[in-house]
mmCIF file of N, CA and C in Angstrom:
data_model
loop_
_atom_site.group_PDB
_atom_site.id
_atom_site.type_symbol
_atom_site.label_atom_id
_atom_site.label_comp_id
_atom_site.label_asym_id
_atom_site.label_seq_id
_atom_site.Cartn_x
_atom_site.Cartn_y
_atom_site.Cartn_z
ATOM 1 N N MET O 1 65.127 24.607 -68.505
ATOM 2 C CA MET O 1 65.769 23.880 -67.420
ATOM 3 C C MET O 1 66.148 24.834 -66.293
ATOM 4 N N CYS O 2 65.610 26.023 -66.336
ATOM 5 C CA CYS O 2 65.767 26.991 -65.255
ATOM 6 C C CYS O 2 67.209 27.453 -65.078
ATOM 7 N N HIS O 3 67.999 27.268 -66.062
ATOM 8 C CA HIS O 3 69.380 27.757 -66.051
ATOM 9 C C HIS O 3 70.207 27.239 -64.886
ATOM 10 N N ILE O 4 69.813 26.112 -64.318
ATOM 11 C CA ILE O 4 70.558 25.590 -63.174
ATOM 12 C C ILE O 4 72.007 25.280 -63.559
ATOM 13 N N PHE O 5 72.218 24.896 -64.816
ATOM 14 C CA PHE O 5 73.581 24.625 -65.277
ATOM 15 C C PHE O 5 74.148 25.821 -66.033
ATOM 16 N N ALA O 6 73.384 26.334 -66.969
ATOM 17 C CA ALA O 6 73.864 27.433 -67.809
ATOM 18 C C ALA O 6 73.987 28.738 -67.040
ATOM 19 N N GLY O 7 73.201 28.903 -66.000
ATOM 20 C CA GLY O 7 73.187 30.155 -65.271
ATOM 21 C C GLY O 7 74.241 30.299 -64.193
ATOM 22 N N GLN O 8 75.080 29.281 -64.055
ATOM 23 C CA GLN O 8 76.099 29.396 -63.003
ATOM 24 C C GLN O 8 77.100 30.499 -63.313
ATOM 25 N N ALA O 9 77.637 31.066 -62.276
ATOM 26 C CA ALA O 9 78.599 32.156 -62.423
ATOM 27 C C ALA O 9 79.868 31.632 -63.093
ATOM 28 N N PRO O 10 80.371 32.319 -64.111
ATOM 29 C CA PRO O 10 81.579 31.864 -64.809
ATOM 30 C C PRO O 10 82.772 31.640 -63.888
ATOM 31 N N GLU O 11 82.864 32.390 -62.807
ATOM 32 C CA GLU O 11 84.015 32.189 -61.918
ATOM 33 C C GLU O 11 84.016 30.820 -61.247
ATOM 34 N N THR O 12 82.877 30.118 -61.204
ATOM 35 C CA THR O 12 82.853 28.782 -60.603
ATOM 36 C C THR O 12 83.524 27.743 -61.479
ATOM 37 N N TYR O 13 83.565 27.982 -62.786
ATOM 38 C CA TYR O 13 84.200 26.993 -63.664
ATOM 39 C C TYR O 13 85.486 27.498 -64.301
ATOM 40 N N GLU O 14 85.959 28.657 -63.865
ATOM 41 C CA GLU O 14 87.268 29.120 -64.308
ATOM 42 C C GLU O 14 88.335 28.235 -63.686
ATOM 43 N N SER O 15 89.355 27.937 -64.465
ATOM 44 C CA SER O 15 90.451 27.120 -63.957
ATOM 45 C C SER O 15 91.336 27.934 -63.025
ATOM 46 N N GLN O 16 91.773 27.278 -61.981
ATOM 47 C CA GLN O 16 92.729 27.863 -61.047
ATOM 48 C C GLN O 16 93.869 26.874 -60.882
ATOM 49 N N THR O 17 95.066 27.388 -60.892
ATOM 50 C CA THR O 17 96.241 26.547 -60.689
ATOM 51 C C THR O 17 96.802 26.850 -59.308
ATOM 52 N N ARG O 18 97.036 25.790 -58.550
ATOM 53 C CA ARG O 18 97.616 25.952 -57.217
ATOM 54 C C ARG O 18 98.869 25.101 -57.120
ATOM 55 N N SER O 19 99.837 25.615 -56.428
ATOM 56 C CA SER O 19 101.079 24.883 -56.203
ATOM 57 C C SER O 19 100.954 24.067 -54.927
ATOM 58 N N VAL O 20 101.411 22.831 -54.991
ATOM 59 C CA VAL O 20 101.409 21.940 -53.827
ATOM 60 C C VAL O 20 102.736 21.189 -53.795
ATOM 61 N N ARG O 21 103.040 20.651 -52.660
ATOM 62 C CA ARG O 21 104.248 19.856 -52.500
ATOM 63 C C ARG O 21 103.810 18.430 -52.238
ATOM 64 N N ILE O 22 104.158 17.526 -53.154
ATOM 65 C CA ILE O 22 103.786 16.117 -53.037
ATOM 66 C C ILE O 22 105.057 15.288 -53.109
ATOM 67 N N GLY O 23 105.272 14.468 -52.089
ATOM 68 C CA GLY O 23 106.453 13.619 -52.074
ATOM 69 C C GLY O 23 107.744 14.409 -52.133
ATOM 70 N N GLY O 24 107.746 15.586 -51.528
ATOM 71 C CA GLY O 24 108.942 16.414 -51.513
ATOM 72 C C GLY O 24 109.185 17.208 -52.778
ATOM 73 N N HIS O 25 108.278 17.101 -53.741
ATOM 74 C CA HIS O 25 108.429 17.821 -55.008
ATOM 75 C C HIS O 25 107.315 18.851 -55.157
ATOM 76 N N SER O 26 107.681 20.037 -55.595
ATOM 77 C CA SER O 26 106.674 21.056 -55.882
ATOM 78 C C SER O 26 106.045 20.767 -57.228
ATOM 79 N N THR O 27 104.740 20.868 -57.275
ATOM 80 C CA THR O 27 104.011 20.663 -58.521
ATOM 81 C C THR O 27 102.812 21.601 -58.522
ATOM 82 N N SER O 28 102.141 21.684 -59.623
ATOM 83 C CA SER O 28 100.933 22.497 -59.672
ATOM 84 C C SER O 28 99.775 21.647 -60.165
ATOM 85 N N ILE O 29 98.607 21.980 -59.665
ATOM 86 C CA ILE O 29 97.381 21.277 -60.027
ATOM 87 C C ILE O 29 96.399 22.312 -60.534
ATOM 88 N N ARG O 30 95.800 22.022 -61.666
ATOM 89 C CA ARG O 30 94.835 22.933 -62.281
ATOM 90 C C ARG O 30 93.445 22.303 -62.216
ATOM 91 N N LEU O 31 92.543 22.972 -61.495
ATOM 92 C CA LEU O 31 91.154 22.537 -61.350
ATOM 93 C C LEU O 31 90.247 23.744 -61.468
ATOM 94 N N GLU O 32 88.997 23.496 -61.731
ATOM 95 C CA GLU O 32 87.999 24.555 -61.735
ATOM 96 C C GLU O 32 87.783 25.035 -60.298
ATOM 97 N N ALA O 33 87.439 26.304 -60.158
ATOM 98 C CA ALA O 33 87.261 26.918 -58.840
ATOM 99 C C ALA O 33 86.277 26.141 -57.964
ATOM 100 N N ALA O 34 85.215 25.625 -58.552
ATOM 101 C CA ALA O 34 84.216 24.875 -57.778
ATOM 102 C C ALA O 34 84.833 23.646 -57.127
ATOM 103 N N PHE O 35 85.752 22.987 -57.820
ATOM 104 C CA PHE O 35 86.403 21.810 -57.235
ATOM 105 C C PHE O 35 87.345 22.203 -56.103
ATOM 106 N N TRP O 36 88.036 23.338 -56.242
ATOM 107 C CA TRP O 36 88.894 23.799 -55.139
ATOM 108 C C TRP O 36 88.038 24.093 -53.909
ATOM 109 N N THR O 37 86.856 24.644 -54.122
ATOM 110 C CA THR O 37 85.960 24.933 -53.001
ATOM 111 C C THR O 37 85.563 23.649 -52.282
ATOM 112 N N VAL O 38 85.229 22.622 -53.048
ATOM 113 C CA VAL O 38 84.856 21.339 -52.436
ATOM 114 C C VAL O 38 86.065 20.715 -51.744
ATOM 115 N N LEU O 39 87.242 20.776 -52.361
ATOM 116 C CA LEU O 39 88.444 20.228 -51.726
ATOM 117 C C LEU O 39 88.749 20.930 -50.401
ATOM 118 N N GLU O 40 88.504 22.225 -50.347
ATOM 119 C CA GLU O 40 88.684 22.947 -49.085
ATOM 120 C C GLU O 40 87.733 22.412 -48.022
ATOM 121 N N GLU O 41 86.508 22.131 -48.424
ATOM 122 C CA GLU O 41 85.523 21.565 -47.487
ATOM 123 C C GLU O 41 85.928 20.158 -47.046
ATOM 124 N N VAL O 42 86.361 19.339 -47.993
ATOM 125 C CA VAL O 42 86.794 17.972 -47.680
ATOM 126 C C VAL O 42 87.966 18.015 -46.708
ATOM 127 N N ALA O 43 88.954 18.839 -47.020
ATOM 128 C CA ALA O 43 90.139 18.935 -46.166
ATOM 129 C C ALA O 43 89.754 19.380 -44.754
ATOM 130 N N ALA O 44 88.898 20.388 -44.648
ATOM 131 C CA ALA O 44 88.446 20.854 -43.336
ATOM 132 C C ALA O 44 87.709 19.745 -42.597
ATOM 133 N N HIS O 45 86.889 19.003 -43.322
ATOM 134 C CA HIS O 45 86.149 17.875 -42.733
ATOM 135 C C HIS O 45 87.109 16.820 -42.190
ATOM 136 N N GLN O 46 88.269 16.683 -42.837
ATOM 137 C CA GLN O 46 89.289 15.720 -42.410
ATOM 138 C C GLN O 46 90.268 16.317 -41.392
ATOM 139 N N GLY O 47 90.087 17.602 -41.075
ATOM 140 C CA GLY O 47 90.973 18.255 -40.116
ATOM 141 C C GLY O 47 92.347 18.564 -40.684
ATOM 142 N N MET O 48 92.406 18.843 -41.998
ATOM 143 C CA MET O 48 93.680 19.095 -42.662
ATOM 144 C C MET O 48 93.587 20.329 -43.543
ATOM 145 N N SER O 49 94.744 20.789 -43.968
ATOM 146 C CA SER O 49 94.792 21.813 -45.007
ATOM 147 C C SER O 49 94.576 21.121 -46.352
ATOM 148 N N VAL O 50 94.287 21.893 -47.381
ATOM 149 C CA VAL O 50 94.125 21.311 -48.718
ATOM 150 C C VAL O 50 95.421 20.635 -49.148
ATOM 151 N N GLY O 51 96.548 21.299 -48.922
ATOM 152 C CA GLY O 51 97.838 20.717 -49.300
ATOM 153 C C GLY O 51 98.093 19.384 -48.618
ATOM 154 N N LYS O 52 97.815 19.308 -47.344
ATOM 155 C CA LYS O 52 98.003 18.061 -46.589
ATOM 156 C C LYS O 52 97.054 16.979 -47.099
ATOM 157 N N PHE O 53 95.800 17.343 -47.351
ATOM 158 C CA PHE O 53 94.831 16.371 -47.857
ATOM 159 C C PHE O 53 95.258 15.824 -49.221
ATOM 160 N N VAL O 54 95.646 16.713 -50.119
ATOM 161 C CA VAL O 54 96.055 16.310 -51.466
ATOM 162 C C VAL O 54 97.275 15.391 -51.395
ATOM 163 N N THR O 55 98.231 15.727 -50.541
ATOM 164 C CA THR O 55 99.430 14.899 -50.377
ATOM 165 C C THR O 55 99.073 13.524 -49.830
ATOM 166 N N LYS O 56 98.216 13.497 -48.818
ATOM 167 C CA LYS O 56 97.808 12.220 -48.216
ATOM 168 C C LYS O 56 97.061 11.356 -49.233
ATOM 169 N N LEU O 57 96.152 11.971 -49.994
ATOM 170 C CA LEU O 57 95.417 11.220 -51.007
ATOM 171 C C LEU O 57 96.387 10.655 -52.052
ATOM 172 N N HIS O 58 97.309 11.476 -52.512
ATOM 173 C CA HIS O 58 98.302 11.033 -53.495
ATOM 174 C C HIS O 58 99.090 9.836 -52.960
ATOM 175 N N ASP O 59 99.548 9.928 -51.719
ATOM 176 C CA ASP O 59 100.324 8.838 -51.120
ATOM 177 C C ASP O 59 99.508 7.558 -50.989
ATOM 178 N N GLU O 60 98.236 7.689 -50.603
ATOM 179 C CA GLU O 60 97.384 6.509 -50.453
ATOM 180 C C GLU O 60 97.116 5.845 -51.800
ATOM 181 N N VAL O 61 96.886 6.635 -52.843
ATOM 182 C CA VAL O 61 96.677 6.068 -54.178
ATOM 183 C C VAL O 61 97.949 5.383 -54.656
ATOM 184 N N LEU O 62 99.081 5.986 -54.397
ATOM 185 C CA LEU O 62 100.367 5.396 -54.763
ATOM 186 C C LEU O 62 100.560 4.051 -54.066
ATOM 187 N N ASP O 63 100.232 3.986 -52.780
ATOM 188 C CA ASP O 63 100.332 2.732 -52.028
ATOM 189 C C ASP O 63 99.387 1.664 -52.575
ATOM 190 N N LEU O 64 98.168 2.064 -52.940
ATOM 191 C CA LEU O 64 97.165 1.098 -53.422
ATOM 192 C C LEU O 64 97.417 0.623 -54.848
ATOM 193 N N HIS O 65 97.846 1.535 -55.725
ATOM 194 C CA HIS O 65 97.919 1.215 -57.146
ATOM 195 C C HIS O 65 99.324 1.247 -57.731
ATOM 196 N N GLY O 66 100.306 1.696 -56.965
ATOM 197 C CA GLY O 66 101.671 1.730 -57.452
ATOM 198 C C GLY O 66 102.001 2.922 -58.332
ATOM 199 N N GLU O 67 100.997 3.645 -58.759
ATOM 200 C CA GLU O 67 101.185 4.856 -59.554
ATOM 201 C C GLU O 67 99.947 5.720 -59.412
ATOM 202 N N VAL O 68 100.115 6.988 -59.741
ATOM 203 C CA VAL O 68 98.994 7.916 -59.697
ATOM 204 C C VAL O 68 98.858 8.510 -61.091
ATOM 205 N N ARG O 69 97.846 8.055 -61.810
ATOM 206 C CA ARG O 69 97.602 8.578 -63.162
ATOM 207 C C ARG O 69 96.489 9.610 -63.114
ATOM 208 N N ASN O 70 96.664 10.668 -63.845
ATOM 209 C CA ASN O 70 95.662 11.729 -63.980
ATOM 210 C C ASN O 70 95.127 12.187 -62.620
ATOM 211 N N PHE O 71 96.029 12.751 -61.837
ATOM 212 C CA PHE O 71 95.699 13.144 -60.467
ATOM 213 C C PHE O 71 94.603 14.207 -60.408
ATOM 214 N N ALA O 72 94.593 15.133 -61.348
ATOM 215 C CA ALA O 72 93.541 16.158 -61.354
ATOM 216 C C ALA O 72 92.164 15.517 -61.513
ATOM 217 N N SER O 73 92.053 14.525 -62.381
ATOM 218 C CA SER O 73 90.769 13.825 -62.539
ATOM 219 C C SER O 73 90.412 13.049 -61.282
ATOM 220 N N LEU O 74 91.408 12.456 -60.637
ATOM 221 C CA LEU O 74 91.172 11.764 -59.375
ATOM 222 C C LEU O 74 90.613 12.735 -58.340
ATOM 223 N N LEU O 75 91.160 13.950 -58.284
ATOM 224 C CA LEU O 75 90.658 14.943 -57.337
ATOM 225 C C LEU O 75 89.224 15.334 -57.657
ATOM 226 N N ARG O 76 88.915 15.531 -58.931
ATOM 227 C CA ARG O 76 87.535 15.879 -59.312
ATOM 228 C C ARG O 76 86.563 14.769 -58.906
ATOM 229 N N CYS O 77 86.928 13.535 -59.209
ATOM 230 C CA CYS O 77 86.063 12.401 -58.850
ATOM 231 C C CYS O 77 85.949 12.246 -57.338
ATOM 232 N N SER O 78 87.010 12.543 -56.618
ATOM 233 C CA SER O 78 86.954 12.508 -55.154
ATOM 234 C C SER O 78 85.951 13.531 -54.626
ATOM 235 N N CYS O 79 85.924 14.699 -55.252
ATOM 236 C CA CYS O 79 84.942 15.716 -54.877
ATOM 237 C C CYS O 79 83.523 15.210 -55.101
ATOM 238 N N LEU O 80 83.304 14.552 -56.233
ATOM 239 C CA LEU O 80 81.970 14.027 -56.527
ATOM 240 C C LEU O 80 81.563 12.957 -55.524
ATOM 241 N N ILE O 81 82.495 12.092 -55.158
ATOM 242 C CA ILE O 81 82.198 11.058 -54.151
ATOM 243 C C ILE O 81 81.841 11.714 -52.824
ATOM 244 N N TYR O 82 82.611 12.706 -52.439
ATOM 245 C CA TYR O 82 82.333 13.408 -51.182
ATOM 246 C C TYR O 82 80.936 14.023 -51.205
ATOM 247 N N LEU O 83 80.620 14.719 -52.287
ATOM 248 C CA LEU O 83 79.317 15.383 -52.373
ATOM 249 C C LEU O 83 78.163 14.384 -52.397
ATOM 250 N N ALA O 84 78.348 13.264 -53.078
ATOM 251 C CA ALA O 84 77.273 12.289 -53.226
ATOM 252 C C ALA O 84 77.124 11.363 -52.025
ATOM 253 N N GLU O 85 78.240 11.039 -51.368
ATOM 254 C CA GLU O 85 78.177 9.979 -50.374
ATOM 255 C C GLU O 85 78.666 10.328 -48.975
ATOM 256 N N LEU O 86 79.583 11.290 -48.869
ATOM 257 C CA LEU O 86 80.242 11.489 -47.586
ATOM 258 C C LEU O 86 79.938 12.805 -46.894
ATOM 259 N N ARG O 87 79.483 13.803 -47.631
ATOM 260 C CA ARG O 87 79.245 15.122 -47.035
ATOM 261 C C ARG O 87 78.180 15.009 -45.965
ATOM 262 N N PRO O 88 78.467 15.536 -44.782
ATOM 263 C CA PRO O 88 77.439 15.522 -43.735
ATOM 264 C C PRO O 88 76.202 16.294 -44.190
ATOM 265 N N ALA O 89 75.047 15.805 -43.820
ATOM 266 C CA ALA O 89 73.787 16.439 -44.221
ATOM 267 C C ALA O 89 73.734 17.877 -43.732
ATOM 268 N N GLY O 90 73.246 18.735 -44.600
ATOM 269 C CA GLY O 90 73.026 20.121 -44.231
ATOM 270 C C GLY O 90 74.254 20.998 -44.223
ATOM 271 N N ILE O 91 75.392 20.509 -44.710
ATOM 272 C CA ILE O 91 76.616 21.300 -44.639
ATOM 273 C C ILE O 91 76.696 22.373 -45.717
ATOM 274 N N ALA O 92 75.979 22.184 -46.830
ATOM 275 C CA ALA O 92 76.056 23.172 -47.920
ATOM 276 C C ALA O 92 75.384 24.463 -47.484
ATOM 277 N N PRO O 93 76.144 25.534 -47.388
ATOM 278 C CA PRO O 93 75.523 26.793 -47.006
ATOM 279 C C PRO O 93 74.539 27.248 -48.066
ATOM 280 N N ALA O 94 73.480 27.898 -47.621
ATOM 281 C CA ALA O 94 72.437 28.350 -48.549
ATOM 282 C C ALA O 94 73.004 29.246 -49.632
ATOM 283 N N ALA O 95 73.950 30.099 -49.299
ATOM 284 C CA ALA O 95 74.519 31.006 -50.298
ATOM 285 C C ALA O 95 75.217 30.224 -51.407
ATOM 286 N N ALA O 96 75.940 29.185 -51.044
ATOM 287 C CA ALA O 96 76.619 28.373 -52.057
ATOM 288 C C ALA O 96 75.599 27.613 -52.895
ATOM 289 N N ARG O 97 74.578 27.087 -52.246
ATOM 290 C CA ARG O 97 73.552 26.335 -52.959
ATOM 291 C C ARG O 97 72.793 27.241 -53.911
ATOM 292 N N GLU O 98 72.471 28.444 -53.483
ATOM 293 C CA GLU O 98 71.654 29.349 -54.279
ATOM 294 C C GLU O 98 72.395 29.957 -55.461
ATOM 295 N N ARG O 99 73.711 30.015 -55.430
ATOM 296 C CA ARG O 99 74.424 30.677 -56.522
ATOM 297 C C ARG O 99 74.222 29.956 -57.845
ATOM 298 N N TYR O 100 73.790 28.693 -57.797
ATOM 299 C CA TYR O 100 73.579 27.932 -59.021
ATOM 300 C C TYR O 100 72.137 27.977 -59.506
ATOM 301 N N LEU O 101 71.272 28.633 -58.763
ATOM 302 C CA LEU O 101 69.859 28.646 -59.115
ATOM 303 C C LEU O 101 69.461 29.929 -59.832
ATOM 304 N N CYS O 102 68.551 29.782 -60.776
ATOM 305 C CA CYS O 102 67.988 30.980 -61.398
ATOM 306 C C CYS O 102 66.975 31.587 -60.433
ATOM 307 N N GLU O 103 66.494 32.758 -60.734
ATOM 308 C CA GLU O 103 65.618 33.491 -59.826
ATOM 309 C C GLU O 103 64.344 32.716 -59.482
ATOM 310 N N SER O 104 63.692 32.079 -60.463
ATOM 311 C CA SER O 104 62.444 31.368 -60.170
ATOM 312 C C SER O 104 62.692 30.172 -59.254
ATOM 313 N N ALA O 105 63.794 29.467 -59.441
ATOM 314 C CA ALA O 105 64.112 28.340 -58.557
ATOM 315 C C ALA O 105 64.449 28.847 -57.148
ATOM 316 N N ARG O 106 65.135 29.964 -57.067
ATOM 317 C CA ARG O 106 65.483 30.550 -55.778
ATOM 318 C C ARG O 106 64.217 30.927 -55.003
ATOM 319 N N LEU O 107 63.262 31.534 -55.700
ATOM 320 C CA LEU O 107 61.992 31.900 -55.069
ATOM 321 C C LEU O 107 61.236 30.654 -54.606
ATOM 322 N N HIS O 108 61.243 29.614 -55.421
ATOM 323 C CA HIS O 108 60.586 28.350 -55.069
ATOM 324 C C HIS O 108 61.241 27.741 -53.838
ATOM 325 N N LEU O 109 62.566 27.775 -53.783
ATOM 326 C CA LEU O 109 63.296 27.226 -52.647
ATOM 327 C C LEU O 109 62.933 27.968 -51.372
ATOM 328 N N HIS O 110 62.909 29.300 -51.439
ATOM 329 C CA HIS O 110 62.570 30.091 -50.248
ATOM 330 C C HIS O 110 61.127 29.854 -49.822
ATOM 331 N N ALA O 111 60.220 29.680 -50.775
ATOM 332 C CA ALA O 111 58.822 29.418 -50.439
ATOM 333 C C ALA O 111 58.674 28.073 -49.739
ATOM 334 N N ALA O 112 59.473 27.094 -50.138
ATOM 335 C CA ALA O 112 59.410 25.746 -49.535
ATOM 336 C C ALA O 112 59.978 25.738 -48.129
ATOM 337 N N GLU O 113 60.915 26.640 -47.870
ATOM 338 C CA GLU O 113 61.525 26.679 -46.522
ATOM 339 C C GLU O 113 60.596 27.387 -45.595
#
């Protein structure tokens, strides 16, 4: 399978904990580094900091559903929605895209370009 999944750098799936302030309360959120990278992109796309984006998303979910269950999973799924449906075409930098490819896939990609 060309190591597209197995060959990824371990630092992309290492957990990172970040402190945020939501609803006036300090809390921490633990996500894999790759998800923090996507959240940074989403927040920038929305013209916000990650903290502001996370707070706004939390507030909107609270307004819609009355509670926010499993917020870390909600953030991960939000990243997937962004990548699948909302990310502007061509925004993924080649370096980020290539870090997940094994050498033969990387060579194939460069040959196609």
